[in-house]
N, CA, C and O atoms as a DFTB+ gen file, in Angstrom:
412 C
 N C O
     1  1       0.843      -1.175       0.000
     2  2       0.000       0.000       0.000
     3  2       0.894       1.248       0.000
     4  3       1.665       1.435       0.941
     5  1       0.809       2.167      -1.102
     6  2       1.113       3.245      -0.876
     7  2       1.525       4.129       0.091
     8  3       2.644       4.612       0.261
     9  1       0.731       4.256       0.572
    10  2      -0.157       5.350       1.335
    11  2       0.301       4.681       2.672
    12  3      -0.660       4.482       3.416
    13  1       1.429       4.302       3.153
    14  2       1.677       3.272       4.317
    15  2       2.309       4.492       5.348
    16  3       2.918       5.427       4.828
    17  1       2.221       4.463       6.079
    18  2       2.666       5.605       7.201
    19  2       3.920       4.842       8.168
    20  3       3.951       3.681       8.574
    21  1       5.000       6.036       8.380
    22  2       6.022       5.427       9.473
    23  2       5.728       5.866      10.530
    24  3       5.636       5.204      11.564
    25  1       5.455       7.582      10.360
    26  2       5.348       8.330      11.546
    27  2       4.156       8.745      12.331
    28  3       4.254       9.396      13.371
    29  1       2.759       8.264      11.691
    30  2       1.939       8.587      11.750
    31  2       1.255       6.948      12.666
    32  3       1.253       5.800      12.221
    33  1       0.751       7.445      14.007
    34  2       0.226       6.211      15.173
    35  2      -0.741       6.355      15.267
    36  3      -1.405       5.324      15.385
    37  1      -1.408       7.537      15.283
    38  2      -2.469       7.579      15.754
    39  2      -4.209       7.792      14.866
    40  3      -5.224       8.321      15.320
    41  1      -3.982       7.153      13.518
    42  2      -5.086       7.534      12.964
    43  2      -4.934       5.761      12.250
    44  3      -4.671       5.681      11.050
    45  1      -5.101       4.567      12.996
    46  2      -5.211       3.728      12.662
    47  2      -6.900       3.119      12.750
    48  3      -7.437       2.121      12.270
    49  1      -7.293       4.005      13.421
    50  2      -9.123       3.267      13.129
    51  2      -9.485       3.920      11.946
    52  3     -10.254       3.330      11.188
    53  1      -9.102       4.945      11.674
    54  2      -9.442       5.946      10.566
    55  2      -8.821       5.264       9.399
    56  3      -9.644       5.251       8.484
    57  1      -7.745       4.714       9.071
    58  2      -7.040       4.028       8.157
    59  2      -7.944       2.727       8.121
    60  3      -8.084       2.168       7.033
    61  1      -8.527       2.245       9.176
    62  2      -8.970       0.717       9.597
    63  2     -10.551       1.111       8.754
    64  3     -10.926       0.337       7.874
    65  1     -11.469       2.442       9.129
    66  2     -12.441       1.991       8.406
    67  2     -12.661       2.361       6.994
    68  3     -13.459       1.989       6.133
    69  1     -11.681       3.226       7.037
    70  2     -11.996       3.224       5.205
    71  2     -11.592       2.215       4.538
    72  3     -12.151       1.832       3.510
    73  1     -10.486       1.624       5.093
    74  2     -10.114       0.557       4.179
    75  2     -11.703      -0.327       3.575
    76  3     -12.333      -0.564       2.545
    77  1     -11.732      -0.616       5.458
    78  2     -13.653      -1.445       4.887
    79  2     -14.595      -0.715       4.256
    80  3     -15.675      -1.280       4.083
    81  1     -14.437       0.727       3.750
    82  2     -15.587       1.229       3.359
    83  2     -15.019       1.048       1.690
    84  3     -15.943       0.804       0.914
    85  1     -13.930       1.118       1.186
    86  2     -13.164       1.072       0.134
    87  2     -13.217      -0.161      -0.534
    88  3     -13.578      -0.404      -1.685
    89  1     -12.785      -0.944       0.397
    90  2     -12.359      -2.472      -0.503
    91  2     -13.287      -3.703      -0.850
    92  3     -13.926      -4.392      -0.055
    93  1     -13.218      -3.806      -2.091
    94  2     -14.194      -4.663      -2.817
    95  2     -14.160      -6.015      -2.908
    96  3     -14.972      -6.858      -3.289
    97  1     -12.541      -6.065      -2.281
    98  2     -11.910      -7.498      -3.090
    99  2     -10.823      -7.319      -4.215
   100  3     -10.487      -6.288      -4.798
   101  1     -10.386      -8.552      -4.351
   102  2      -9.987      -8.541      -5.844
   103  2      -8.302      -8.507      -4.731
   104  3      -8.057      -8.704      -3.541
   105  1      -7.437      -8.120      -6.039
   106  2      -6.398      -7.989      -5.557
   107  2      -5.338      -6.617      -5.167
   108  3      -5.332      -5.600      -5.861
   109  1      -4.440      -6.801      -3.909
   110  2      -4.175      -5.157      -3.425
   111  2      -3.864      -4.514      -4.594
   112  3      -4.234      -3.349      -4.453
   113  1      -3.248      -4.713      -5.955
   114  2      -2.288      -4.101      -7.067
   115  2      -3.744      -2.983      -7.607
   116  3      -3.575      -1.861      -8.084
   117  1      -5.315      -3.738      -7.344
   118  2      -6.296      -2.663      -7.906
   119  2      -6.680      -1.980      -7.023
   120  3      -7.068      -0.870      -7.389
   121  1      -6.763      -2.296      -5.431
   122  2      -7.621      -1.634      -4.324
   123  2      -6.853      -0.420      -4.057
   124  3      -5.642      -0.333      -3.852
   125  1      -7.853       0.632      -4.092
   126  2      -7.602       2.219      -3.965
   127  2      -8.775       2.633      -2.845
   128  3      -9.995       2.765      -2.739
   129  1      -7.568       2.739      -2.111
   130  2      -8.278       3.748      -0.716
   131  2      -8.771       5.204      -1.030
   132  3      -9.805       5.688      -0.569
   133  1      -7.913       5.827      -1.860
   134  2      -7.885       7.054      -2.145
   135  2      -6.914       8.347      -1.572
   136  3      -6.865       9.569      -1.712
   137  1      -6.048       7.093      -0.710
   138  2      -4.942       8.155       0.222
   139  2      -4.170       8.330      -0.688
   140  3      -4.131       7.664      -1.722
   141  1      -3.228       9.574      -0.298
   142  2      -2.058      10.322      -0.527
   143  2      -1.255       9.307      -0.049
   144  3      -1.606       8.339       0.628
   145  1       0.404       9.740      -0.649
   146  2       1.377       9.110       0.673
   147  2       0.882       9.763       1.950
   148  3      -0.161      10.390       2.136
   149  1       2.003       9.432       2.902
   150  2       2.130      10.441       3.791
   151  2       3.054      11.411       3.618
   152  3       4.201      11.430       3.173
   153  1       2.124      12.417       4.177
   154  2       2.527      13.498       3.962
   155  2       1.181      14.599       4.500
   156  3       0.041      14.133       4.480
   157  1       1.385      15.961       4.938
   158  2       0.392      16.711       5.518
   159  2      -0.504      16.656       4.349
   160  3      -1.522      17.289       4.630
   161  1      -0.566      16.121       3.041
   162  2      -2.150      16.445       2.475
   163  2      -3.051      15.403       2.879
   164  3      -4.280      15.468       2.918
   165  1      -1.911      13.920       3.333
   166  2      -2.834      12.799       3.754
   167  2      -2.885      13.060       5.426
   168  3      -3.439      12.150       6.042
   169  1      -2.449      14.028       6.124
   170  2      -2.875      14.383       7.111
   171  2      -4.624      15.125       7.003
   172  3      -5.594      14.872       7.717
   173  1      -4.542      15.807       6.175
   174  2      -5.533      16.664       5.883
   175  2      -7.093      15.417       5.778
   176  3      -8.206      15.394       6.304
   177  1      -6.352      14.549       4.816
   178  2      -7.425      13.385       4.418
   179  2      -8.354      12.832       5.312
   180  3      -9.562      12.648       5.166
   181  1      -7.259      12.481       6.711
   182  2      -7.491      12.059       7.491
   183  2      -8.247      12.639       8.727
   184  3      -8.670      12.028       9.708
   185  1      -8.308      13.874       8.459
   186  2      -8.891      14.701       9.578
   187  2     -10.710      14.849       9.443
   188  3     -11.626      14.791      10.263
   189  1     -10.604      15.122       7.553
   190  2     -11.290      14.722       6.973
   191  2     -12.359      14.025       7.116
   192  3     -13.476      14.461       7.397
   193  1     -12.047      12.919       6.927
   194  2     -12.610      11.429       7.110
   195  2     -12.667      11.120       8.308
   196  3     -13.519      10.240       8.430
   197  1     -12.060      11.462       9.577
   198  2     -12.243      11.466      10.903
   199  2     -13.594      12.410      11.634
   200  3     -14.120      12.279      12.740
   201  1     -13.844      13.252      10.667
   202  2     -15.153      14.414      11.037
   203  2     -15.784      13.346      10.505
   204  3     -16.341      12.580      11.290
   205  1     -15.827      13.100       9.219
   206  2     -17.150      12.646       8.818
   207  2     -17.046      11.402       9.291
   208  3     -18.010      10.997       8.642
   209  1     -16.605      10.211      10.017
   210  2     -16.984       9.511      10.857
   211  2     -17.794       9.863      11.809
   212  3     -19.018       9.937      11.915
   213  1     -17.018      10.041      12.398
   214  2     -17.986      11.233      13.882
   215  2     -18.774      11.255      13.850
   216  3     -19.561      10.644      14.573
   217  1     -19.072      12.203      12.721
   218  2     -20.578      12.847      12.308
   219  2     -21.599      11.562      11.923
   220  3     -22.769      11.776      12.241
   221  1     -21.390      10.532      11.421
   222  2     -21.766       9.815      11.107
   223  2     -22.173       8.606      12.554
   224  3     -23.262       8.042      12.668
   225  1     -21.666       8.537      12.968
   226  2     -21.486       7.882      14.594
   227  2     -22.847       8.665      15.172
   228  3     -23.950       8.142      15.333
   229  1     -22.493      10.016      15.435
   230  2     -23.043      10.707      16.163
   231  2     -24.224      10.966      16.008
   232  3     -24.802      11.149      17.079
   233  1     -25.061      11.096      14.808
   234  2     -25.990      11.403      14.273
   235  2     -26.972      10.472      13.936
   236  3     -28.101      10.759      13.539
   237  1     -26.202       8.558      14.218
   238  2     -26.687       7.627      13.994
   239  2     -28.309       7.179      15.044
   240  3     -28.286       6.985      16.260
   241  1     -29.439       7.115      14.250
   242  2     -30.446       6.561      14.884
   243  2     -30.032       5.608      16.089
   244  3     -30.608       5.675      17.175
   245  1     -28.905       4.637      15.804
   246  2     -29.088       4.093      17.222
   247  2     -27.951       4.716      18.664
   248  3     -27.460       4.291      19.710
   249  1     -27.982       5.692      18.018
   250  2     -26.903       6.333      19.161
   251  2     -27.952       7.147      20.008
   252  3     -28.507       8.186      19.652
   253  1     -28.135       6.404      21.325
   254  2     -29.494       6.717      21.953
   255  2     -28.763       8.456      22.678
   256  3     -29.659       9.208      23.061
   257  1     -27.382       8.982      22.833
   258  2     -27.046      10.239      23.293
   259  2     -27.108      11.505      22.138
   260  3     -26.699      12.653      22.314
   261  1     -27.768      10.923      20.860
   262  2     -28.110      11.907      19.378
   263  2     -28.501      12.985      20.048
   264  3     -27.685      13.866      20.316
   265  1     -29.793      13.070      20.414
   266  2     -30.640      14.447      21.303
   267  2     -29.402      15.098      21.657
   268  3     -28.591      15.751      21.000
   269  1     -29.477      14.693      23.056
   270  2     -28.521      15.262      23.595
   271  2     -27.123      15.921      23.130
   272  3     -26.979      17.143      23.181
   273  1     -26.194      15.143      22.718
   274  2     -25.026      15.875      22.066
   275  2     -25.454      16.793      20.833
   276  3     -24.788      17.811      20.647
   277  1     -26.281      16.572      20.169
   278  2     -26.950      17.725      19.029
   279  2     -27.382      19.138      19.609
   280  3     -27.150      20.245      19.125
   281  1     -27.952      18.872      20.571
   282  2     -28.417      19.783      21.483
   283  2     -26.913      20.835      21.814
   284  3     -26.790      21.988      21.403
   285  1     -25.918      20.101      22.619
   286  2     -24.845      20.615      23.168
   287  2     -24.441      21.161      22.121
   288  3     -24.269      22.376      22.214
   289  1     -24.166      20.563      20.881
   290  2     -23.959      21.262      20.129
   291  2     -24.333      22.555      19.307
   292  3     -23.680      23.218      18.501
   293  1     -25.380      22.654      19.707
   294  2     -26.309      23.972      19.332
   295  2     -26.186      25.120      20.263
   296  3     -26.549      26.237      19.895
   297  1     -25.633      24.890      21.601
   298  2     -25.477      25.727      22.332
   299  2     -24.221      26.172      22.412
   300  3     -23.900      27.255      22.901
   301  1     -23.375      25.246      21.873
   302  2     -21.657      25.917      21.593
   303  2     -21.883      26.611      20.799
   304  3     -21.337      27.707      20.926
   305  1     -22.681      26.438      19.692
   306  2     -22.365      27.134      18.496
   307  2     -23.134      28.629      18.537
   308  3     -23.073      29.381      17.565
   309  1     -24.040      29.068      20.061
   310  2     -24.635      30.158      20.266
   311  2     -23.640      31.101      21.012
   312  3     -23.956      32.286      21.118
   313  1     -21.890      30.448      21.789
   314  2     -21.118      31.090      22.563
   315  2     -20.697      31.534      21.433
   316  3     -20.685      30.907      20.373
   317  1     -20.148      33.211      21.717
   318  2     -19.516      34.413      20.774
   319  2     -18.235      33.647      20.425
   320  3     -17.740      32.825      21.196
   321  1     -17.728      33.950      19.242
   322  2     -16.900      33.039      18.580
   323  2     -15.269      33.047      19.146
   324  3     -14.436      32.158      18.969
   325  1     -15.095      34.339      19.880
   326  2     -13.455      34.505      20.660
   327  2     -13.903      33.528      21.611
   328  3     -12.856      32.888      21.704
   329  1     -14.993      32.748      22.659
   330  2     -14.488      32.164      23.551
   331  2     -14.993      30.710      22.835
   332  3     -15.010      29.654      23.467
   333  1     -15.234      30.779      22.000
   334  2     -15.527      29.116      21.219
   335  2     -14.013      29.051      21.469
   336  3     -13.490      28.308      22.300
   337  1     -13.330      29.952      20.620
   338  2     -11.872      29.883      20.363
   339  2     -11.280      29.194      21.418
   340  3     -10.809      28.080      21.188
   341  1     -11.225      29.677      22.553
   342  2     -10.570      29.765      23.912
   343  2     -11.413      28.314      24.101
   344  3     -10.944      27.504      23.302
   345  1     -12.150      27.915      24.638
   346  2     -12.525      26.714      24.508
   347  2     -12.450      25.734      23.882
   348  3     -12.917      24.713      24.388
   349  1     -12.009      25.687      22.924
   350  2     -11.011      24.695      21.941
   351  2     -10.100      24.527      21.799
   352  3      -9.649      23.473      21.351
   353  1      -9.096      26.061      22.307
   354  2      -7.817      25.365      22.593
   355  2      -7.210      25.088      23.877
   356  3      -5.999      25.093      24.101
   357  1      -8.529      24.744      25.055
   358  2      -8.364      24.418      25.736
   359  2      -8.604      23.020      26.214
   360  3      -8.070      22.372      27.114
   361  1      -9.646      22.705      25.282
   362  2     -10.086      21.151      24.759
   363  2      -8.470      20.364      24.294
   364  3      -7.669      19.572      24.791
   365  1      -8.593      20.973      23.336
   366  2      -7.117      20.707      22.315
   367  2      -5.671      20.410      23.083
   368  3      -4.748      19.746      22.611
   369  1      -5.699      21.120      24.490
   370  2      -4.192      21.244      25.137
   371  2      -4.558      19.974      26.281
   372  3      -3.718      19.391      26.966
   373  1      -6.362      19.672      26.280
   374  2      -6.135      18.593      27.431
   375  2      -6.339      17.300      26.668
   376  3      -6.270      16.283      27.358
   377  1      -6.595      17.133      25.280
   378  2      -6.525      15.860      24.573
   379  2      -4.551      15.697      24.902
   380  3      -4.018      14.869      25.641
   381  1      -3.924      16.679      24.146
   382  2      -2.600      16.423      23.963
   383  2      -2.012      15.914      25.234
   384  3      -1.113      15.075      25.284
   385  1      -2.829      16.727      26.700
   386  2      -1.798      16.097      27.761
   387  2      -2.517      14.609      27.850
   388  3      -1.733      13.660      27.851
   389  1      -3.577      14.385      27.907
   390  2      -4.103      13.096      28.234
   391  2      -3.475      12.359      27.302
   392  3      -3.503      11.231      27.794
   393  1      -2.762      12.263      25.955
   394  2      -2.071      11.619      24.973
   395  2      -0.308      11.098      25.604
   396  3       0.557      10.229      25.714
   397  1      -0.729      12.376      25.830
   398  2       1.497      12.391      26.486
   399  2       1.550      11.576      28.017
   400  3       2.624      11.088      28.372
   401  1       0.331      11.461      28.897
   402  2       0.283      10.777      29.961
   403  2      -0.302       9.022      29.378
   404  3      -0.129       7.934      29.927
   405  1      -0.698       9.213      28.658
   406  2      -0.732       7.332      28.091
   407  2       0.723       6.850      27.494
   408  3       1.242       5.737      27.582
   409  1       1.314       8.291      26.727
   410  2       2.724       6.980      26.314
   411  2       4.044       7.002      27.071
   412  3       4.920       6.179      26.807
């Protein structure tokens, strides 16, 4: 596969479901994921395709917390947009430490 990553760990479910949303069969020389190498445009891909999972997860009839997180979401999106800001990169700095305290 192309598109094979050295440096890149952490977007292996994301690699894991497109593959299944992609592959038909047949043999690897025809199967096209649609990735880039790596490289920041297949970063981009991946961020990508990581929303629209989500979104797809999230929005799913049997995801009995739909209401609810739709909801939350409607009310972030009513906070004035400098403290959305501030609230995301405060989200953002406690994913990274919770990342750096697992490895």
């Amino acid at each position: 596969m192309p598109w094979r990553t050295i440096n890149n760990i952490i977007h292996c479910g994301v690699f894991t479901m497109r593959h299944m949303e992609t592959y038909m069969g047949g043999s690897m020389n025809e199967f096209k994921a649609g990735f880039k190498n790596e490289s920041s445009a297949q970063d981009d891909q991946l961020v990508k395709l990581r929303t629209k999972y989500l979104y797809k997860i999230i929005t799913h009839e049997y995801n009995v917390q739909k209401d609810y997180v739709l909801q939350k979401v409607d009310e972030f999106h009513k906070i004035p947009s400098k403290q959305r800001s501030q609230l995301l990169a405060i989200a953002k700095e406690e994913i990274h430490r919770r990342l750096d305290d697992l490895s």
